JSON list of C-alpha atoms in Angstrom, two decimals:
[
{"chain": "A", "resi": 1, "resn": "GLU", "atom": "CA", "xyz": [0.34, -0.04, 0.42]},
{"chain": "A", "resi": 2, "resn": "ALA", "atom": "CA", "xyz": [1.21, 3.34, -0.66]},
{"chain": "A", "resi": 3, "resn": "GLY", "atom": "CA", "xyz": [1.84, 6.06, 1.58]},
{"chain": "A", "resi": 4, "resn": "VAL", "atom": "CA", "xyz": [1.56, 9.31, 1.87]},
{"chain": "A", "resi": 5, "resn": "THR", "atom": "CA", "xyz": [3.20, 11.10, -0.85]},
{"chain": "A", "resi": 6, "resn": "GLN", "atom": "CA", "xyz": [4.19, 14.86, -0.92]},
{"chain": "A", "resi": 7, "resn": "SER", "atom": "CA", "xyz": [5.52, 17.03, -3.99]},
{"chain": "A", "resi": 8, "resn": "PRO", "atom": "CA", "xyz": [7.71, 18.96, -4.88]},
{"chain": "A", "resi": 9, "resn": "THR", "atom": "CA", "xyz": [10.55, 17.16, -2.36]},
{"chain": "A", "resi": 10, "resn": "HIS", "atom": "CA", "xyz": [12.20, 20.28, -2.80]},
{"chain": "A", "resi": 11, "resn": "LEU", "atom": "CA", "xyz": [11.34, 24.14, -3.17]},
{"chain": "A", "resi": 12, "resn": "ILE", "atom": "CA", "xyz": [13.16, 27.43, -3.51]},
{"chain": "A", "resi": 13, "resn": "LYS", "atom": "CA", "xyz": [11.82, 30.83, -3.21]},
{"chain": "A", "resi": 14, "resn": "THR", "atom": "CA", "xyz": [12.32, 34.38, -2.11]},
{"chain": "A", "resi": 15, "resn": "ARG", "atom": "CA", "xyz": [10.29, 37.08, -0.20]},
{"chain": "A", "resi": 16, "resn": "GLY", "atom": "CA", "xyz": [6.90, 38.04, -1.79]},
{"chain": "A", "resi": 17, "resn": "GLN", "atom": "CA", "xyz": [6.37, 34.81, -3.79]},
{"chain": "A", "resi": 18, "resn": "GLN", "atom": "CA", "xyz": [3.59, 32.54, -3.57]},
{"chain": "A", "resi": 19, "resn": "VAL", "atom": "CA", "xyz": [3.71, 28.72, -3.00]},
{"chain": "A", "resi": 20, "resn": "THR", "atom": "CA", "xyz": [1.52, 25.76, -3.60]},
{"chain": "A", "resi": 21, "resn": "LEU", "atom": "CA", "xyz": [2.27, 22.27, -1.86]},
{"chain": "A", "resi": 22, "resn": "ARG", "atom": "CA", "xyz": [1.24, 18.95, -2.95]},
{"chain": "A", "resi": 23, "resn": "CYS", "atom": "CA", "xyz": [0.05, 15.81, -0.99]},
{"chain": "A", "resi": 24, "resn": "SER", "atom": "CA", "xyz": [-2.07, 12.65, -1.75]},
{"chain": "A", "resi": 25, "resn": "PRO", "atom": "CA", "xyz": [-3.10, 10.95, 0.91]},
{"chain": "A", "resi": 26, "resn": "ILE", "atom": "CA", "xyz": [-3.07, 7.37, 2.28]},
{"chain": "A", "resi": 27, "resn": "SER", "atom": "CA", "xyz": [-5.96, 5.23, -0.19]},
{"chain": "A", "resi": 28, "resn": "GLY", "atom": "CA", "xyz": [-9.42, 5.11, 1.95]},
{"chain": "A", "resi": 29, "resn": "HIS", "atom": "CA", "xyz": [-8.06, 8.47, 4.70]},
{"chain": "A", "resi": 30, "resn": "THR", "atom": "CA", "xyz": [-10.10, 10.99, 4.25]},
{"chain": "A", "resi": 31, "resn": "SER", "atom": "CA", "xyz": [-8.59, 13.86, 6.41]},
{"chain": "A", "resi": 32, "resn": "VAL", "atom": "CA", "xyz": [-5.42, 15.31, 5.22]},
{"chain": "A", "resi": 33, "resn": "TYR", "atom": "CA", "xyz": [-3.38, 17.52, 7.95]},
{"chain": "A", "resi": 34, "resn": "TRP", "atom": "CA", "xyz": [-0.60, 20.26, 7.47]},
{"chain": "A", "resi": 35, "resn": "TYR", "atom": "CA", "xyz": [2.21, 20.77, 9.99]},
{"chain": "A", "resi": 36, "resn": "GLN", "atom": "CA", "xyz": [4.41, 22.86, 9.86]},
{"chain": "A", "resi": 37, "resn": "GLN", "atom": "CA", "xyz": [8.50, 21.72, 11.45]},
{"chain": "A", "resi": 38, "resn": "ALA", "atom": "CA", "xyz": [11.00, 25.22, 11.49]},
{"chain": "A", "resi": 39, "resn": "LEU", "atom": "CA", "xyz": [14.95, 24.52, 11.73]},
{"chain": "A", "resi": 40, "resn": "GLY", "atom": "CA", "xyz": [15.55, 22.96, 15.27]},
{"chain": "A", "resi": 41, "resn": "LEU", "atom": "CA", "xyz": [11.59, 23.71, 16.18]},
{"chain": "A", "resi": 42, "resn": "GLY", "atom": "CA", "xyz": [8.37, 21.19, 16.66]},
{"chain": "A", "resi": 43, "resn": "LEU", "atom": "CA", "xyz": [6.09, 20.51, 14.70]},
{"chain": "A", "resi": 44, "resn": "GLN", "atom": "CA", "xyz": [3.56, 23.10, 14.71]},
{"chain": "A", "resi": 45, "resn": "PHE", "atom": "CA", "xyz": [-0.60, 22.16, 13.59]},
{"chain": "A", "resi": 46, "resn": "LEU", "atom": "CA", "xyz": [-1.24, 24.26, 10.14]},
{"chain": "A", "resi": 47, "resn": "LEU", "atom": "CA", "xyz": [-4.47, 22.63, 9.07]},
{"chain": "A", "resi": 48, "resn": "TRP", "atom": "CA", "xyz": [-6.87, 19.78, 8.97]},
{"chain": "A", "resi": 49, "resn": "TYR", "atom": "CA", "xyz": [-9.51, 18.90, 6.10]},
{"chain": "A", "resi": 50, "resn": "ASP", "atom": "CA", "xyz": [-11.55, 16.17, 5.96]},
{"chain": "A", "resi": 51, "resn": "GLU", "atom": "CA", "xyz": [-14.30, 15.55, 3.26]},
{"chain": "A", "resi": 52, "resn": "GLY", "atom": "CA", "xyz": [-13.23, 18.25, 1.13]},
{"chain": "A", "resi": 53, "resn": "GLU", "atom": "CA", "xyz": [-13.54, 21.13, 3.89]},
{"chain": "A", "resi": 54, "resn": "GLU", "atom": "CA", "xyz": [-11.38, 22.56, 6.52]},
{"chain": "A", "resi": 55, "resn": "ARG", "atom": "CA", "xyz": [-12.28, 21.24, 9.66]},
{"chain": "A", "resi": 56, "resn": "ASN", "atom": "CA", "xyz": [-10.14, 23.54, 11.95]},
{"chain": "A", "resi": 57, "resn": "ARG", "atom": "CA", "xyz": [-6.42, 25.36, 11.31]},
{"chain": "A", "resi": 58, "resn": "GLY", "atom": "CA", "xyz": [-3.77, 26.62, 13.67]},
{"chain": "A", "resi": 59, "resn": "ASN", "atom": "CA", "xyz": [-2.46, 30.07, 14.56]},
{"chain": "A", "resi": 60, "resn": "PHE", "atom": "CA", "xyz": [-0.99, 30.87, 11.20]},
{"chain": "A", "resi": 61, "resn": "PRO", "atom": "CA", "xyz": [-1.83, 33.94, 9.15]},
{"chain": "A", "resi": 62, "resn": "PRO", "atom": "CA", "xyz": [-4.57, 33.56, 6.11]},
{"chain": "A", "resi": 63, "resn": "ARG", "atom": "CA", "xyz": [-1.94, 33.81, 3.71]},
{"chain": "A", "resi": 64, "resn": "PHE", "atom": "CA", "xyz": [-1.52, 30.27, 4.23]},
{"chain": "A", "resi": 65, "resn": "SER", "atom": "CA", "xyz": [-4.46, 28.19, 3.35]},
{"chain": "A", "resi": 66, "resn": "GLY", "atom": "CA", "xyz": [-5.08, 25.17, 1.06]},
{"chain": "A", "resi": 67, "resn": "ARG", "atom": "CA", "xyz": [-7.73, 23.11, -0.04]},
{"chain": "A", "resi": 68, "resn": "GLN", "atom": "CA", "xyz": [-8.90, 18.72, -0.09]},
{"chain": "A", "resi": 69, "resn": "PHE", "atom": "CA", "xyz": [-10.20, 18.10, -3.76]},
{"chain": "A", "resi": 70, "resn": "PRO", "atom": "CA", "xyz": [-12.72, 15.19, -4.35]},
{"chain": "A", "resi": 71, "resn": "ASN", "atom": "CA", "xyz": [-9.92, 12.32, -4.47]},
{"chain": "A", "resi": 72, "resn": "TYR", "atom": "CA", "xyz": [-8.79, 13.90, -1.16]},
{"chain": "A", "resi": 73, "resn": "SER", "atom": "CA", "xyz": [-5.70, 15.09, -1.99]},
{"chain": "A", "resi": 74, "resn": "SER", "atom": "CA", "xyz": [-4.79, 18.61, -0.75]},
{"chain": "A", "resi": 75, "resn": "GLU", "atom": "CA", "xyz": [-2.51, 21.41, -1.68]},
{"chain": "A", "resi": 76, "resn": "LEU", "atom": "CA", "xyz": [-1.27, 23.95, 0.41]},
{"chain": "A", "resi": 77, "resn": "ASN", "atom": "CA", "xyz": [-0.58, 27.48, -0.51]},
{"chain": "A", "resi": 78, "resn": "VAL", "atom": "CA", "xyz": [1.79, 30.09, 1.28]},
{"chain": "A", "resi": 79, "resn": "ASN", "atom": "CA", "xyz": [1.22, 33.58, -0.03]},
{"chain": "A", "resi": 80, "resn": "ALA", "atom": "CA", "xyz": [3.68, 36.48, 0.11]},
{"chain": "A", "resi": 81, "resn": "LEU", "atom": "CA", "xyz": [6.86, 34.34, 1.66]},
{"chain": "A", "resi": 82, "resn": "GLU", "atom": "CA", "xyz": [8.53, 35.59, 4.24]},
{"chain": "A", "resi": 83, "resn": "LEU", "atom": "CA", "xyz": [12.09, 34.37, 5.41]},
{"chain": "A", "resi": 84, "resn": "GLU", "atom": "CA", "xyz": [10.86, 32.48, 8.63]},
{"chain": "A", "resi": 85, "resn": "ASP", "atom": "CA", "xyz": [8.31, 30.19, 6.43]},
{"chain": "A", "resi": 86, "resn": "SER", "atom": "CA", "xyz": [11.35, 28.67, 5.65]},
{"chain": "A", "resi": 87, "resn": "ALA", "atom": "CA", "xyz": [10.45, 25.00, 7.00]},
{"chain": "A", "resi": 88, "resn": "LEU", "atom": "CA", "xyz": [9.51, 21.57, 6.49]},
{"chain": "A", "resi": 89, "resn": "TYR", "atom": "CA", "xyz": [6.06, 21.26, 5.67]},
{"chain": "A", "resi": 90, "resn": "LEU", "atom": "CA", "xyz": [4.59, 17.79, 6.53]},
{"chain": "A", "resi": 91, "resn": "CYS", "atom": "CA", "xyz": [1.42, 16.57, 5.30]},
{"chain": "A", "resi": 92, "resn": "ALA", "atom": "CA", "xyz": [-0.32, 13.39, 7.41]},
{"chain": "A", "resi": 93, "resn": "SER", "atom": "CA", "xyz": [-3.30, 11.45, 6.16]},
{"chain": "A", "resi": 94, "resn": "SER", "atom": "CA", "xyz": [-5.61, 9.50, 8.94]},
{"chain": "A", "resi": 95, "resn": "LEU", "atom": "CA", "xyz": [-9.33, 7.66, 8.72]},
{"chain": "A", "resi": 96, "resn": "ARG", "atom": "CA", "xyz": [-11.32, 9.99, 10.11]},
{"chain": "A", "resi": 97, "resn": "THR", "atom": "CA", "xyz": [-12.51, 8.39, 13.52]},
{"chain": "A", "resi": 98, "resn": "SER", "atom": "CA", "xyz": [-13.44, 9.77, 16.87]},
{"chain": "A", "resi": 99, "resn": "GLY", "atom": "CA", "xyz": [-11.68, 9.09, 19.31]},
{"chain": "A", "resi": 100, "resn": "GLY", "atom": "CA", "xyz": [-8.66, 9.92, 18.08]},
{"chain": "A", "resi": 101, "resn": "GLY", "atom": "CA", "xyz": [-6.23, 7.46, 15.81]},
{"chain": "A", "resi": 102, "resn": "PRO", "atom": "CA", "xyz": [-2.80, 7.91, 14.11]},
{"chain": "A", "resi": 103, "resn": "LEU", "atom": "CA", "xyz": [-1.46, 9.87, 11.84]},
{"chain": "A", "resi": 104, "resn": "TYR", "atom": "CA", "xyz": [0.87, 8.84, 8.49]},
{"chain": "A", "resi": 105, "resn": "PHE", "atom": "CA", "xyz": [3.24, 11.64, 7.84]},
{"chain": "A", "resi": 106, "resn": "GLY", "atom": "CA", "xyz": [4.33, 11.86, 4.40]},
{"chain": "A", "resi": 107, "resn": "PRO", "atom": "CA", "xyz": [8.46, 12.48, 3.59]},
{"chain": "A", "resi": 108, "resn": "GLY", "atom": "CA", "xyz": [8.07, 16.20, 3.76]},
{"chain": "A", "resi": 109, "resn": "THR", "atom": "CA", "xyz": [8.82, 18.76, 1.67]},
{"chain": "A", "resi": 110, "resn": "ARG", "atom": "CA", "xyz": [11.48, 21.32, 2.23]},
{"chain": "A", "resi": 111, "resn": "LEU", "atom": "CA", "xyz": [10.77, 24.77, 1.64]},
{"chain": "A", "resi": 112, "resn": "THR", "atom": "CA", "xyz": [13.60, 27.82, 1.26]},
{"chain": "A", "resi": 113, "resn": "VAL", "atom": "CA", "xyz": [12.82, 31.27, 1.52]},
{"chain": "A", "resi": 114, "resn": "LEU", "atom": "CA", "xyz": [15.18, 33.58, 0.22]},
{"chain": "B", "resi": 1, "resn": "SER", "atom": "CA", "xyz": [-4.29, 24.29, 25.44]},
{"chain": "B", "resi": 2, "resn": "GLN", "atom": "CA", "xyz": [-1.61, 21.44, 26.52]},
{"chain": "B", "resi": 3, "resn": "LYS", "atom": "CA", "xyz": [1.85, 21.82, 27.07]},
{"chain": "B", "resi": 4, "resn": "ILE", "atom": "CA", "xyz": [3.83, 18.96, 26.52]},
{"chain": "B", "resi": 5, "resn": "GLU", "atom": "CA", "xyz": [7.26, 18.60, 27.98]},
{"chain": "B", "resi": 6, "resn": "GLN", "atom": "CA", "xyz": [10.10, 16.45, 26.84]},
{"chain": "B", "resi": 7, "resn": "ASN", "atom": "CA", "xyz": [13.54, 16.48, 27.24]},
{"chain": "B", "resi": 8, "resn": "SER", "atom": "CA", "xyz": [15.56, 18.55, 25.22]},
{"chain": "B", "resi": 9, "resn": "GLU", "atom": "CA", "xyz": [18.51, 17.31, 25.75]},
{"chain": "B", "resi": 10, "resn": "ALA", "atom": "CA", "xyz": [20.37, 14.17, 23.99]},
{"chain": "B", "resi": 11, "resn": "LEU", "atom": "CA", "xyz": [20.20, 11.07, 25.20]},
{"chain": "B", "resi": 12, "resn": "ASN", "atom": "CA", "xyz": [23.12, 9.56, 24.80]},
{"chain": "B", "resi": 13, "resn": "ILE", "atom": "CA", "xyz": [23.07, 5.52, 25.15]},
{"chain": "B", "resi": 14, "resn": "GLN", "atom": "CA", "xyz": [24.80, 2.47, 24.56]},
{"chain": "B", "resi": 15, "resn": "GLU", "atom": "CA", "xyz": [24.65, -0.46, 22.59]},
{"chain": "B", "resi": 16, "resn": "GLY", "atom": "CA", "xyz": [22.45, -2.78, 24.31]},
{"chain": "B", "resi": 17, "resn": "LYS", "atom": "CA", "xyz": [21.45, -0.72, 27.41]},
{"chain": "B", "resi": 18, "resn": "THR", "atom": "CA", "xyz": [17.48, 0.60, 28.32]},
{"chain": "B", "resi": 19, "resn": "ALA", "atom": "CA", "xyz": [16.59, 4.37, 26.72]},
{"chain": "B", "resi": 20, "resn": "THR", "atom": "CA", "xyz": [14.09, 5.39, 28.67]},
{"chain": "B", "resi": 21, "resn": "LEU", "atom": "CA", "xyz": [12.30, 8.72, 28.07]},
{"chain": "B", "resi": 22, "resn": "THR", "atom": "CA", "xyz": [9.94, 11.25, 29.20]},
{"chain": "B", "resi": 23, "resn": "CYS", "atom": "CA", "xyz": [7.18, 13.24, 28.22]},
{"chain": "B", "resi": 24, "resn": "ASN", "atom": "CA", "xyz": [5.39, 15.53, 30.53]},
{"chain": "B", "resi": 25, "resn": "TYR", "atom": "CA", "xyz": [1.99, 17.10, 29.96]},
{"chain": "B", "resi": 26, "resn": "THR", "atom": "CA", "xyz": [-0.18, 20.48, 31.82]},
{"chain": "B", "resi": 27, "resn": "ASN", "atom": "CA", "xyz": [-3.81, 20.45, 31.86]},
{"chain": "B", "resi": 28, "resn": "TYR", "atom": "CA", "xyz": [-6.37, 18.22, 31.34]},
{"chain": "B", "resi": 29, "resn": "SER", "atom": "CA", "xyz": [-5.28, 14.48, 30.79]},
{"chain": "B", "resi": 30, "resn": "PRO", "atom": "CA", "xyz": [-5.43, 13.39, 27.11]},
{"chain": "B", "resi": 31, "resn": "ALA", "atom": "CA", "xyz": [-7.69, 10.45, 26.40]},
{"chain": "B", "resi": 32, "resn": "TYR", "atom": "CA", "xyz": [-4.62, 8.83, 24.77]},
{"chain": "B", "resi": 33, "resn": "LEU", "atom": "CA", "xyz": [-1.06, 9.50, 23.74]},
{"chain": "B", "resi": 34, "resn": "GLN", "atom": "CA", "xyz": [0.96, 8.18, 20.83]},
{"chain": "B", "resi": 35, "resn": "TRP", "atom": "CA", "xyz": [4.71, 8.16, 20.12]},
{"chain": "B", "resi": 36, "resn": "TYR", "atom": "CA", "xyz": [6.60, 9.15, 17.19]},
{"chain": "B", "resi": 37, "resn": "ARG", "atom": "CA", "xyz": [9.46, 8.88, 15.54]},
{"chain": "B", "resi": 38, "resn": "GLN", "atom": "CA", "xyz": [11.46, 11.20, 13.22]},
{"chain": "B", "resi": 39, "resn": "ASP", "atom": "CA", "xyz": [14.71, 10.74, 11.24]},
{"chain": "B", "resi": 40, "resn": "PRO", "atom": "CA", "xyz": [16.63, 14.04, 10.04]},
{"chain": "B", "resi": 41, "resn": "GLY", "atom": "CA", "xyz": [14.68, 15.26, 7.29]},
{"chain": "B", "resi": 42, "resn": "ARG", "atom": "CA", "xyz": [11.60, 12.77, 7.25]},
{"chain": "B", "resi": 43, "resn": "GLY", "atom": "CA", "xyz": [8.48, 12.88, 8.12]},
{"chain": "B", "resi": 44, "resn": "PRO", "atom": "CA", "xyz": [7.60, 11.14, 11.94]},
{"chain": "B", "resi": 45, "resn": "VAL", "atom": "CA", "xyz": [6.77, 7.81, 12.06]},
{"chain": "B", "resi": 46, "resn": "PHE", "atom": "CA", "xyz": [3.93, 6.19, 14.32]},
{"chain": "B", "resi": 47, "resn": "LEU", "atom": "CA", "xyz": [5.00, 3.45, 16.70]},
{"chain": "B", "resi": 48, "resn": "LEU", "atom": "CA", "xyz": [2.98, 3.25, 19.75]},
{"chain": "B", "resi": 49, "resn": "LEU", "atom": "CA", "xyz": [-1.00, 4.75, 20.33]},
{"chain": "B", "resi": 50, "resn": "ILE", "atom": "CA", "xyz": [-1.47, 4.24, 24.49]},
{"chain": "B", "resi": 51, "resn": "ARG", "atom": "CA", "xyz": [-5.46, 4.98, 25.68]},
{"chain": "B", "resi": 52, "resn": "GLU", "atom": "CA", "xyz": [-5.72, 6.55, 29.84]},
{"chain": "B", "resi": 53, "resn": "ASN", "atom": "CA", "xyz": [-7.21, 3.58, 30.66]},
{"chain": "B", "resi": 54, "resn": "GLU", "atom": "CA", "xyz": [-4.51, 1.00, 30.01]},
{"chain": "B", "resi": 55, "resn": "LYS", "atom": "CA", "xyz": [-1.19, 1.33, 31.54]},
{"chain": "B", "resi": 56, "resn": "GLU", "atom": "CA", "xyz": [1.06, 0.25, 29.39]},
{"chain": "B", "resi": 57, "resn": "LYS", "atom": "CA", "xyz": [1.85, -1.40, 25.74]},
{"chain": "B", "resi": 58, "resn": "ARG", "atom": "CA", "xyz": [4.42, -3.38, 24.57]},
{"chain": "B", "resi": 59, "resn": "LYS", "atom": "CA", "xyz": [5.66, -3.68, 20.64]},
{"chain": "B", "resi": 60, "resn": "GLU", "atom": "CA", "xyz": [8.80, -5.25, 20.35]},
{"chain": "B", "resi": 61, "resn": "ARG", "atom": "CA", "xyz": [11.66, -3.81, 22.20]},
{"chain": "B", "resi": 62, "resn": "LEU", "atom": "CA", "xyz": [9.39, -0.79, 22.89]},
{"chain": "B", "resi": 63, "resn": "LYS", "atom": "CA", "xyz": [7.24, -0.02, 25.97]},
{"chain": "B", "resi": 64, "resn": "VAL", "atom": "CA", "xyz": [4.98, 3.00, 26.75]},
{"chain": "B", "resi": 65, "resn": "THR", "atom": "CA", "xyz": [3.65, 3.42, 30.06]},
{"chain": "B", "resi": 66, "resn": "PHE", "atom": "CA", "xyz": [1.23, 6.34, 30.95]},
{"chain": "B", "resi": 67, "resn": "ASP", "atom": "CA", "xyz": [0.18, 7.13, 34.61]},
{"chain": "B", "resi": 68, "resn": "THR", "atom": "CA", "xyz": [-2.78, 10.10, 34.28]},
{"chain": "B", "resi": 69, "resn": "THR", "atom": "CA", "xyz": [-1.93, 11.00, 38.08]},
{"chain": "B", "resi": 70, "resn": "LEU", "atom": "CA", "xyz": [1.57, 12.39, 37.21]},
{"chain": "B", "resi": 71, "resn": "LYS", "atom": "CA", "xyz": [0.45, 13.15, 33.98]},
{"chain": "B", "resi": 72, "resn": "GLN", "atom": "CA", "xyz": [3.57, 11.46, 32.44]},
{"chain": "B", "resi": 73, "resn": "SER", "atom": "CA", "xyz": [4.16, 8.63, 29.57]},
{"chain": "B", "resi": 74, "resn": "LEU", "atom": "CA", "xyz": [7.46, 6.35, 29.84]},
{"chain": "B", "resi": 75, "resn": "PHE", "atom": "CA", "xyz": [8.97, 5.37, 26.56]},
{"chain": "B", "resi": 76, "resn": "HIS", "atom": "CA", "xyz": [11.57, 2.70, 26.27]},
{"chain": "B", "resi": 77, "resn": "ILE", "atom": "CA", "xyz": [13.57, 1.09, 24.06]},
{"chain": "B", "resi": 78, "resn": "THR", "atom": "CA", "xyz": [14.92, -2.02, 25.21]},
{"chain": "B", "resi": 79, "resn": "ALA", "atom": "CA", "xyz": [18.27, -3.72, 23.53]},
{"chain": "B", "resi": 80, "resn": "SER", "atom": "CA", "xyz": [19.10, -0.47, 22.16]},
{"chain": "B", "resi": 81, "resn": "GLN", "atom": "CA", "xyz": [20.90, -0.46, 18.84]},
{"chain": "B", "resi": 82, "resn": "PRO", "atom": "CA", "xyz": [22.21, 2.42, 17.12]},
{"chain": "B", "resi": 83, "resn": "ALA", "atom": "CA", "xyz": [19.62, 1.67, 14.32]},
{"chain": "B", "resi": 84, "resn": "ASP", "atom": "CA", "xyz": [17.16, 3.43, 17.33]},
{"chain": "B", "resi": 85, "resn": "SER", "atom": "CA", "xyz": [18.89, 6.63, 17.09]},
{"chain": "B", "resi": 86, "resn": "ALA", "atom": "CA", "xyz": [16.70, 9.62, 16.15]},
{"chain": "B", "resi": 87, "resn": "THR", "atom": "CA", "xyz": [14.24, 11.84, 17.44]},
{"chain": "B", "resi": 88, "resn": "TYR", "atom": "CA", "xyz": [11.17, 10.68, 19.02]},
{"chain": "B", "resi": 89, "resn": "LEU", "atom": "CA", "xyz": [8.02, 12.27, 19.51]},
{"chain": "B", "resi": 90, "resn": "CYS", "atom": "CA", "xyz": [5.04, 12.39, 21.86]},
{"chain": "B", "resi": 91, "resn": "ALA", "atom": "CA", "xyz": [1.49, 13.62, 20.67]},
{"chain": "B", "resi": 92, "resn": "LEU", "atom": "CA", "xyz": [-1.52, 14.04, 22.59]},
{"chain": "B", "resi": 93, "resn": "ASP", "atom": "CA", "xyz": [-5.20, 14.29, 21.86]},
{"chain": "B", "resi": 94, "resn": "ARG", "atom": "CA", "xyz": [-5.84, 13.94, 17.59]},
{"chain": "B", "resi": 95, "resn": "ASP", "atom": "CA", "xyz": [-9.28, 15.90, 19.53]},
{"chain": "B", "resi": 96, "resn": "SER", "atom": "CA", "xyz": [-12.85, 16.36, 17.63]},
{"chain": "B", "resi": 97, "resn": "TRP", "atom": "CA", "xyz": [-11.07, 19.69, 16.02]},
{"chain": "B", "resi": 98, "resn": "GLY", "atom": "CA", "xyz": [-8.40, 17.51, 14.63]},
{"chain": "B", "resi": 99, "resn": "LYS", "atom": "CA", "xyz": [-5.43, 18.95, 16.01]},
{"chain": "B", "resi": 100, "resn": "LEU", "atom": "CA", "xyz": [-3.09, 16.06, 17.07]},
{"chain": "B", "resi": 101, "resn": "GLN", "atom": "CA", "xyz": [-0.55, 18.37, 19.68]},
{"chain": "B", "resi": 102, "resn": "PHE", "atom": "CA", "xyz": [3.60, 17.38, 19.60]},
{"chain": "B", "resi": 103, "resn": "GLY", "atom": "CA", "xyz": [5.74, 17.72, 21.77]},
{"chain": "B", "resi": 104, "resn": "ALA", "atom": "CA", "xyz": [9.18, 19.28, 20.94]},
{"chain": "B", "resi": 105, "resn": "GLY", "atom": "CA", "xyz": [11.19, 15.80, 20.98]},
{"chain": "B", "resi": 106, "resn": "THR", "atom": "CA", "xyz": [14.00, 13.99, 22.77]},
{"chain": "B", "resi": 107, "resn": "GLN", "atom": "CA", "xyz": [17.06, 13.37, 20.36]},
{"chain": "B", "resi": 108, "resn": "VAL", "atom": "CA", "xyz": [18.57, 9.43, 21.26]},
{"chain": "B", "resi": 109, "resn": "VAL", "atom": "CA", "xyz": [22.14, 8.69, 20.46]},
{"chain": "B", "resi": 110, "resn": "VAL", "atom": "CA", "xyz": [22.87, 4.62, 20.28]},
{"chain": "B", "resi": 111, "resn": "THR", "atom": "CA", "xyz": [26.63, 4.27, 19.59]},
{"chain": "B", "resi": 112, "resn": "PRO", "atom": "CA", "xyz": [28.24, 0.92, 19.45]}
]
């Protein structure tokens, strides 16, 4: 069974530009989560999508946005990039069950903002 | 929201010994707690989940305990191997709002 996939693997952008990151969940998983991990820091929750709807977002500015498609894949968009947006962006998927359960992470997209 | 504390100092341990990691949390007791392994530049990998009514969970050389009175979980790697070297993250409560909150992680270095 294929795991969570993310593209691209690496990305270099300059301040003020816009970027789109992509994620394909494990087959059968309807929930997709996005996390940001800046160098040396912990994982910060960004967004949760389920059944095509944004269900929750973390403490990030509105220039971080995304969407989930009917096939449950997802995009994360970041507008007006700032230097501090440089980080590993991780996508995870799970079954939408009450009571929690594990998240299955992709390999991440390394974004560098110059 | 929860505050999750993991040892920020790396744990250096000799091959064959048992590594013990601590995860402490504040505020409310989560319904369950999870442990993940993360290698540099890669996504975390799920290892174990323990629920609040479970005291202990085992998987191969891994053991997790959960003490809701102490608000603490211990993660043990027995008979450690150099391949166990990684950062280990504890995570709490994928609540109804979908948020699984992670600790900063503890790096484990196993030397031959």
